[in-house]
Coordinates of C-alpha atoms and ligand atoms in Angstrom, one line a residue:
X639 CA 264.8 273.8 188.8
X640 CA 262.2 276.3 190.2
X641 CA 262.2 279.8 188.6
X642 CA 260.5 281.5 191.6
X643 CA 260.2 280.5 195.3
X644 CA 257.9 282.0 198.0
X645 CA 259.7 282.7 201.2
X646 CA 257.0 282.1 203.9
X647 CA 258.9 283.6 206.8
X648 CA 260.5 286.8 208.1
X649 CA 263.5 288.2 209.9
X650 CA 267.0 286.8 209.4
X651 CA 265.9 283.4 208.0
X652 CA 263.8 285.1 205.3
X653 CA 266.9 287.0 204.3
X654 CA 269.1 283.9 204.5
X655 CA 266.7 282.1 202.1
X656 CA 266.6 285.1 199.7
X657 CA 270.4 285.0 199.6
X658 CA 270.5 281.3 198.8
X659 CA 267.9 281.7 196.0
X660 CA 270.0 284.6 194.5
X661 CA 273.1 282.5 194.6
X662 CA 271.2 279.8 192.7
X663 CA 269.7 282.2 190.1
X664 CA 266.1 281.7 191.4
X665 CA 263.6 284.5 191.8
X666 CA 262.7 285.2 195.4
X667 CA 259.2 286.3 196.5
X668 CA 259.0 287.4 200.1
X669 CA 255.7 287.3 202.0
X670 CA 255.5 290.0 204.7
X671 CA 253.1 291.3 207.3
X672 CA 252.3 295.0 207.5
X673 CA 254.8 295.6 210.2
X674 CA 257.6 294.0 208.2
X675 CA 257.4 296.2 205.1
X676 CA 260.7 297.8 205.9
X677 CA 262.7 294.6 206.6
X678 CA 265.9 293.7 204.7
X679 CA 264.5 290.6 203.2
X680 CA 261.7 292.6 201.6
X681 CA 264.3 295.2 200.3
X682 CA 266.6 292.5 198.9
X683 CA 264.1 290.1 197.4
X684 CA 263.2 290.2 193.7
X685 CA 259.5 290.6 194.7
X686 CA 257.5 290.9 197.8
X687 CA 253.8 290.6 198.7
X688 CA 251.9 291.8 201.8
X689 CA 250.0 288.9 203.3
X690 CA 248.2 290.6 206.2
X691 CA 248.2 292.4 209.5
X692 CA 251.0 292.0 212.1
X693 CA 249.5 289.2 214.2
X694 CA 251.0 286.0 213.0
X695 CA 247.7 284.2 212.9
X696 CA 246.6 286.6 210.2
X697 CA 249.8 286.6 208.2
X698 CA 252.7 284.2 208.7
X699 CA 250.4 281.5 210.0
X700 CA 247.6 282.0 207.5
X701 CA 247.8 279.1 205.0
X702 CA 245.3 280.7 202.6
X703 CA 247.2 284.0 202.5
X704 CA 250.5 282.3 201.8
X705 CA 249.1 279.9 199.1
X706 CA 247.3 282.8 197.5
X707 CA 250.5 284.9 197.5
X708 CA 252.4 282.1 195.8
X709 CA 249.7 281.4 193.2
X710 CA 249.0 285.1 192.3
X711 CA 252.7 285.8 191.7
X712 CA 253.6 282.5 190.0
X713 CA 255.9 280.9 192.5
X714 CA 256.4 277.1 192.1
X715 CA 257.7 276.3 195.5
X716 CA 257.4 277.4 199.1
X717 CA 260.2 277.6 201.7
X718 CA 258.8 277.7 205.2
X719 CA 262.0 278.6 207.1
X720 CA 261.8 277.7 210.8
X721 CA 259.0 278.3 213.3
X722 CA 255.6 279.5 212.1
X723 CA 254.3 276.8 209.6
X724 CA 257.6 274.9 209.1
X725 CA 256.5 271.8 210.9
X726 CA 252.8 272.0 210.1
X727 CA 251.8 269.0 208.0
X728 CA 248.5 270.7 207.0
X729 CA 250.5 273.5 205.4
X730 CA 252.8 271.0 203.6
X731 CA 249.7 269.2 202.3
X732 CA 248.0 272.4 201.3
X733 CA 251.1 273.5 199.4
X734 CA 251.4 270.3 197.4
X735 CA 247.6 270.0 196.8
X736 CA 247.7 273.4 195.2
X737 CA 250.3 272.3 192.8
X738 CA 253.3 273.8 194.5
X739 CA 256.4 272.2 195.9
X740 CA 257.0 272.2 199.7
X741 CA 260.7 272.8 200.5
X742 CA 260.8 270.3 203.3
X743 CA 259.9 266.7 204.1
X744 CA 256.6 264.9 203.2
X745 CA 253.6 265.6 205.5
X746 CA 253.8 261.9 206.7
X747 CA 257.3 262.4 208.0
X748 CA 256.3 265.6 209.8
X749 CA 253.4 263.8 211.4
X750 CA 255.5 260.8 212.5
X751 CA 258.0 263.1 214.2
X752 CA 255.4 265.6 215.5
X753 CA 254.1 263.1 218.0
X754 CA 257.0 262.8 220.4
X755 CA 255.8 259.6 222.0
X756 CA 255.1 257.9 218.7
X757 CA 258.5 259.0 217.4
X758 CA 260.2 257.5 220.5
X759 CA 258.3 254.2 220.1
X760 CA 259.2 254.0 216.4
X761 CA 262.8 254.7 217.1
X762 CA 262.9 252.1 219.9
X763 CA 261.4 249.5 217.5
X764 CA 264.1 250.1 214.9
X765 CA 266.9 249.9 217.4
X766 CA 267.8 253.6 217.9
X767 CA 268.7 254.1 221.6
X768 CA 266.0 255.7 223.7
X769 CA 265.9 256.5 227.4
X770 CA 264.4 253.6 229.4
X771 CA 260.8 254.2 230.3
X772 CA 257.2 253.5 229.5
X773 CA 256.0 251.7 226.4
X774 CA 253.7 254.3 225.0
X775 CA 251.4 256.7 226.9
X776 CA 250.8 256.3 230.7
X777 CA 247.4 255.0 231.6
X778 CA 247.5 255.5 235.4
X779 CA 249.6 256.7 238.4
X780 CA 249.9 253.0 239.4
X781 CA 251.4 252.1 236.0
X782 CA 253.7 255.1 236.3
X783 CA 254.9 254.0 239.8
X784 CA 255.6 250.5 238.5
X785 CA 257.7 251.7 235.6
X786 CA 259.6 254.2 237.7
X787 CA 260.3 251.4 240.2
X788 CA 261.8 249.4 237.3
X789 CA 264.0 252.1 235.7
X790 CA 264.9 253.8 239.0
X791 CA 264.3 257.4 240.3
X792 CA 264.4 260.2 239.4
X793 CA 262.1 260.0 236.3
X794 CA 260.7 262.5 233.9
X795 CA 257.1 262.8 232.7
X796 CA 256.8 264.2 229.2
X797 CA 253.8 265.3 227.0
X798 CA 253.4 263.3 223.8
X799 CA 252.4 266.4 222.0
X800 CA 255.1 268.5 223.7
X801 CA 258.7 269.0 222.6
X802 CA 260.9 272.0 223.3
X803 CA 260.7 271.2 227.0
X804 CA 257.1 272.2 227.7
X805 CA 254.9 270.0 229.8
X806 CA 257.7 268.1 231.6
X807 CA 257.7 267.1 235.3
X808 CA 260.6 265.6 237.2
X809 CA 259.7 263.0 239.8
X810 CA 262.2 262.2 242.6
X811 CA 260.2 259.8 244.8
X812 CA 257.0 257.7 244.6
X813 CA 255.1 260.1 246.9
X814 CA 255.3 262.8 244.3
X815 CA 254.1 260.7 241.4
X816 CA 250.3 261.2 241.5
X817 CA 250.5 265.0 241.8
X818 CA 253.2 265.3 239.1
X819 CA 251.3 263.1 236.7
X820 CA 248.1 265.1 237.2
X821 CA 250.0 268.4 236.8
X822 CA 251.8 267.2 233.6
X823 CA 248.5 265.9 232.1
X824 CA 246.8 269.2 232.9
X825 CA 249.6 271.2 231.4
X826 CA 249.7 269.1 228.3
X827 CA 246.0 269.4 227.8
X828 CA 246.1 273.2 228.3
X829 CA 249.2 273.6 226.2
X830 CA 248.6 271.2 223.3
X831 CA 245.0 270.1 223.6
X832 CA 246.2 266.5 224.3
X833 CA 246.7 265.2 227.8
X834 CA 248.7 262.1 226.8
X835 CA 252.0 261.8 228.7
X836 CA 254.8 259.2 228.9
X837 CA 257.6 258.5 231.3
X838 CA 261.4 258.2 231.1
X839 CA 264.3 257.8 233.4
X840 CA 265.7 261.3 234.1
X841 CA 269.1 261.8 232.5
X842 CA 271.1 264.0 234.9
X843 CA 273.4 266.8 233.6
X844 CA 272.9 265.8 230.0
X845 CA 274.2 267.5 226.9
X846 CA 272.0 268.3 224.0
X847 CA 273.7 267.0 220.9
X848 CA 271.9 267.1 217.5
X849 CA 272.9 265.5 214.2
X850 CA 272.3 267.4 211.0
X851 CA 271.0 265.1 208.3
X852 CA 270.1 265.6 204.6
X853 CA 268.3 263.3 202.2
X854 CA 267.3 263.4 198.6
X855 CA 264.8 261.6 196.3
X856 CA 267.5 259.3 194.9
X857 CA 268.1 257.3 198.1
X858 CA 271.0 259.4 199.3
X859 CA 271.0 260.2 203.0
X860 CA 274.0 261.7 204.8
X861 CA 274.9 263.2 208.2
X862 CA 276.8 266.4 208.6
X863 CA 278.3 266.1 212.1
X864 CA 276.7 267.4 215.2
X865 CA 275.9 270.6 217.1
X866 CA 276.2 271.0 220.8
X867 CA 273.2 273.1 222.0
X868 CA 273.6 272.4 225.7
X869 CA 273.7 276.1 226.6
X870 CA 270.0 277.0 227.0
X871 CA 267.9 279.1 229.2
X872 CA 264.4 277.9 229.9
X873 CA 264.6 275.7 226.8
X874 CA 265.7 278.6 224.6
X875 CA 269.0 278.0 223.0
X876 CA 271.5 280.9 223.3
X877 CA 274.7 279.5 221.9
X878 CA 275.5 276.5 219.7
X879 CA 278.7 275.1 218.5
X880 CA 280.0 272.5 216.0
X881 CA 281.7 270.1 216.6
X882 CA 280.8 269.3 220.2
X883 CA 283.7 269.2 222.6
X884 CA 282.2 266.0 224.0
X885 CA 282.0 264.0 220.8
X886 CA 284.9 261.9 219.4
X887 CA 285.0 260.8 215.8
X888 CA 284.0 257.3 216.9
X889 CA 280.9 258.7 218.8
X890 CA 280.1 261.0 215.9
X891 CA 279.9 258.0 213.6
X892 CA 277.7 256.0 215.9
X893 CA 275.3 258.9 216.5
X894 CA 275.4 259.7 212.8
X895 CA 274.4 256.1 211.9
X896 CA 271.6 256.2 214.5
X897 CA 270.3 259.5 212.9
X898 CA 270.3 257.9 209.5
X899 CA 268.2 255.0 210.8
X900 CA 265.6 257.6 211.8
X901 CA 265.9 259.3 208.3
X902 CA 265.3 256.0 206.5
X903 CA 262.4 254.9 208.7
X904 CA 260.7 258.3 208.2
X905 CA 261.3 258.1 204.4
X906 CA 262.8 261.6 205.0
X907 CA 263.4 264.2 202.4
X908 CA 265.5 267.4 202.8
X909 CA 267.3 268.8 205.8
X910 CA 266.5 267.7 209.3
X911 CA 267.9 267.3 212.8
X912 CA 267.9 264.3 215.1
X913 CA 268.3 265.4 218.7
X914 CA 270.0 263.2 221.3
X915 CA 270.7 263.5 225.0
X916 CA 274.3 262.6 225.8
X917 CA 274.8 261.4 229.4
X918 CA 277.9 261.7 231.6
X919 CA 279.0 258.1 230.6
X920 CA 278.9 258.9 226.9
X921 CA 275.7 257.0 226.2
X922 CA 273.2 258.7 223.9
X923 CA 269.5 258.6 223.6
X924 CA 267.0 259.7 220.9
X925 CA 264.9 262.7 222.0
X926 CA 263.1 264.0 218.9
X927 CA 263.6 264.9 215.3
X928 CA 263.1 268.4 214.0
X929 CA 261.7 268.3 210.4
X930 CA 262.9 271.7 209.4
X931 CA 266.0 273.8 208.9
X932 CA 267.2 275.1 212.3
X933 CA 268.3 278.5 213.6
X934 CA 271.8 277.1 214.3
X935 CA 272.4 275.5 210.8
X936 CA 275.2 278.0 210.0
X937 CA 277.6 276.3 212.4
X938 CA 277.3 273.1 210.4
X939 CA 277.6 275.0 207.1
X940 CA 280.9 276.4 208.2
X941 CA 282.6 273.2 209.5
X942 CA 281.3 271.2 206.5
X943 CA 281.7 273.9 203.8
X944 CA 278.1 273.5 202.6
X945 CA 275.0 275.6 201.9
X946 CA 272.2 273.8 203.6
X947 CA 269.4 276.1 202.3
X948 CA 270.7 275.5 198.7
X949 CA 270.6 271.8 199.3
X950 CA 267.1 272.0 200.6
X951 CA 266.0 273.7 197.4
X952 CA 267.9 271.3 195.2
X953 CA 266.5 268.1 196.8
X954 CA 262.9 269.6 196.8
X955 CA 263.2 270.0 193.1
X956 CA 264.2 266.4 192.7
X957 CA 268.0 266.9 192.3
X958 CA 270.6 264.9 194.2
X959 CA 272.6 266.3 197.1
X960 CA 275.2 268.4 195.3
X961 CA 278.4 267.2 197.2
X962 CA 278.0 263.4 197.2
X963 CA 281.4 263.0 195.5
X964 CA 283.0 264.2 198.8
X965 CA 281.9 261.0 200.5
X966 CA 281.2 261.0 204.2
X967 CA 281.7 264.6 205.4
X968 CA 284.4 265.1 208.0
X969 CA 283.9 268.4 209.8
X970 CA 286.9 270.7 209.8
X971 CA 287.6 273.6 212.3
X972 CA 285.3 274.9 215.0
X973 CA 282.2 277.2 214.7
X974 CA 280.2 278.9 217.5
X975 CA 276.9 280.7 217.0
X976 CA 275.7 283.5 219.3
X977 CA 272.0 284.2 219.2
X978 CA 271.6 288.0 219.6
X979 CA 268.2 288.6 220.9
X980 CA 266.4 291.9 221.6
X981 CA 266.3 291.1 225.3
X982 CA 267.8 292.6 228.4
X983 CA 270.1 289.7 229.5
X984 CA 271.0 291.7 232.6
X985 CA 267.4 292.0 233.6
X986 CA 265.8 288.6 233.4
X987 CA 266.0 288.4 229.6
X988 CA 263.0 290.8 229.3
X989 CA 262.0 291.6 225.7
X990 CA 263.5 294.9 224.5
X991 CA 261.9 295.9 221.2
X992 CA 262.3 299.3 219.7
X993 CA 264.4 301.4 217.3
X994 CA 268.0 300.7 216.6
X995 CA 269.5 304.2 216.8
X996 CA 273.1 303.2 216.3
X997 CA 274.8 300.1 214.8
X998 CA 278.4 298.9 214.5
X999 CA 278.8 295.5 212.9
X1000 CA 281.5 293.0 213.5
X1001 CA 283.6 291.6 210.7
X1002 CA 287.0 290.4 209.6
X1003 CA 288.4 286.8 209.5
X1004 CA 286.3 284.0 210.8
X1005 CA 283.1 286.1 211.3
X1006 CA 279.7 285.6 209.7
X1007 CA 276.7 287.7 210.6
X1008 CA 273.2 286.6 209.6
X1009 CA 270.8 289.5 210.4
X1010 CA 268.0 291.5 209.0
X1011 CA 268.6 294.6 211.2
X1012 CA 270.2 297.9 210.1
X1013 CA 270.6 301.4 211.7
X1014 CA 267.2 303.0 212.0
X1015 CA 265.3 299.7 211.9
X1016 CA 262.6 299.2 214.5
X1017 CA 262.4 295.8 216.1
X1018 CA 258.6 295.1 216.5
X1019 CA 257.3 293.6 219.7
X1020 CA 255.1 291.2 217.7
X1021 CA 257.4 288.3 216.9
X1022 CA 260.3 286.4 218.5
X1023 CA 263.3 288.4 219.7
X1024 CA 266.1 287.0 217.5
X1025 CA 267.6 289.9 215.7
X1026 CA 271.0 288.5 214.6
X1027 CA 273.2 285.4 214.6
X1028 CA 276.9 286.0 215.0
X1029 CA 278.8 283.0 213.9
X1030 CA 282.6 282.8 214.4
X1031 CA 285.1 280.1 213.5
X1032 CA 288.7 279.1 213.8
X1033 CA 290.9 276.1 213.3
X1034 CA 290.5 275.2 216.9
X1035 CA 287.8 275.8 219.5
X1036 CA 290.2 278.2 221.4
X1037 CA 290.6 280.2 218.2
X1038 CA 286.9 280.4 217.7
X1039 CA 286.4 281.6 221.3
X1040 CA 289.0 284.3 220.8
X1041 CA 287.3 285.5 217.6
X1042 CA 284.0 285.4 219.4
X1043 CA 285.4 287.8 222.0
X1044 CA 286.7 290.1 219.4
X1045 CA 283.5 290.1 217.3
X1046 CA 281.2 290.6 220.3
X1047 CA 283.4 293.5 221.4
X1048 CA 283.1 295.0 217.9
X1049 CA 279.3 294.5 217.8
X1050 CA 277.5 297.6 219.1
X1051 CA 273.7 297.9 219.0
X1052 CA 272.3 301.2 220.4
X1053 CA 268.7 301.9 221.3
X1054 CA 267.7 298.5 222.5
X1055 CA 269.1 295.9 225.0
X1056 CA 270.6 292.7 223.6
X1057 CA 272.1 289.4 224.7
X1058 CA 275.6 290.5 223.6
X1059 CA 276.8 291.1 227.2
X1060 CA 275.5 287.6 228.2
X1061 CA 277.6 286.0 225.5
X1062 CA 280.7 288.1 226.4
X1063 CA 280.2 286.7 230.0
X1064 CA 279.9 283.1 228.8
X1065 CA 283.2 283.3 226.9
X1066 CA 284.9 284.3 230.1
X1067 CA 283.7 281.3 232.1
X1068 CA 286.5 278.8 232.7
X1069 CA 284.0 275.9 232.4
X1070 CA 282.9 277.1 229.0
X1071 CA 286.5 277.5 227.9
X1072 CA 287.1 273.9 229.0
X1073 CA 284.1 272.7 226.9
X1074 CA 282.2 271.8 230.1
X1075 CA 278.7 272.8 229.0
X1076 CA 275.6 271.0 230.3
X1077 CA 271.9 271.9 230.1
X1078 CA 272.1 273.3 233.6
X1079 CA 275.1 275.6 232.9
X1080 CA 273.3 278.9 233.2
X1081 CA 271.5 277.9 236.5
X1082 CA 274.7 276.7 238.1
X1083 CA 276.9 279.6 236.9
Ligands
LIG2184 C1 265.1 264.8 229.1 C2 266.0 265.3 230.0 C3 266.5 264.4 230.9 N1 266.1 263.1 230.9 N2 264.7 263.5 229.1 C4 264.1 269.1 227.2 C5 263.5 269.4 225.8 C6 262.9 268.1 225.3 N3 263.1 268.0 224.0 C7 263.6 267.1 226.1 N4 264.2 267.7 227.2 C8 264.9 266.9 228.2 N5 264.5 265.6 228.2 C9 265.2 262.7 230.0 N6 264.8 261.4 230.0 C10 266.4 266.6 230.0 C11 265.8 267.5 229.1 C12 266.2 268.8 229.2 C13 267.0 269.5 228.2 C14 267.4 268.8 227.1 C15 268.1 269.4 226.1 C16 268.5 270.7 226.3 C17 268.1 271.4 227.4 C18 267.4 270.8 228.4 C19 267.0 271.5 229.5 C20 266.2 270.9 230.5 C21 265.8 269.6 230.3

């Protein structure tokens, strides 16, 4: 096993990784930018090292700075967390070429899944369901019209290099096609430096259901149930839950097996997520695979009684998944995660950085709080606005919702605006209480 691991991230996930390393008896080395000197991960790590000025390009995205930090302090492995360099295959390569272990999949797996069109084509070839549409990138508006005619309107044009919803265009009738195609290509080129786009039938009022997977170097690959992440605003997830109110044990098994086909084809190692769209008829379609640990992983940890960060470290060190003797994991109970962002949810979700002048934390039964904030901490304007993840659970979904209400009411953050009032509002919506959550929930409510 490793004796020291570099945490190449910040905020709550850096702290989450430090905690897992401590539980495993591994030394933690946290890399931080000048503005993050006072964060909790730095305070609680065994060691820390400043890697540069606040702009991410000069710190958390600087491959030489991170590798230098690991080497100068004798770390043997690097955990990238999520965001920043977590899905950058050049980083994964640089880490291994410098004699360090990358706590994540192989660079080839990252590359395969990083090209959304290539991933979709590969999944189609091996029999994982995909949304009907083009075979590969679109060559012309004429071809797009022909394919749309075949699958039926409305259709969706997507960027091959996209993901996360950027560079998409809905097309409702043939007359819109040429303009939409040109706009999607221009947006893809500007956003990703690659104008390649493809076309799919538009799935209306879908749910976003993702399967957590885990694979080791000994040929073991398992799925750990699903998360329902349908509650999003402008492609930013706000609340996630596990299990999904829309997934039966039978559907879970079919989606889980489809996810494992992707895992085997990608020769996958570590923790990953296979994202599906679930339509109103209960059919599911592969969307993309995320080759990292995700923000919402704690919901899965709670309903499966696992520590996914610990498993990531174990399998990166060549050990088998630690709970194989349990067989196929059956989720138990219900967990909901609320993303608490430093944003004014009552004012267009405008960023609200600044000093936390007062803080009252939630607690008690069925409550977990993953956060790097404390009273007196200043949320910098430099990075993303996630400041805490409140995870609640119960034996039933209704019990989890009730605990969510209580915990959100207990949670008081003074000095900055947060998304706590938004979540309190969500829990009072009858459609949410009924489990009726679709990707257009916020717009329609
Ligand atoms: C879709 C879709 C409907 N039909 N594809 C958005 C993020 C990107 N990964 C794929 N996305 C979508 N792809 C087809 N063929 C609707 C979405 C979508 C969405 C998906 C999941 C969660 C929220 C969403 C919000 C808007 C659109």
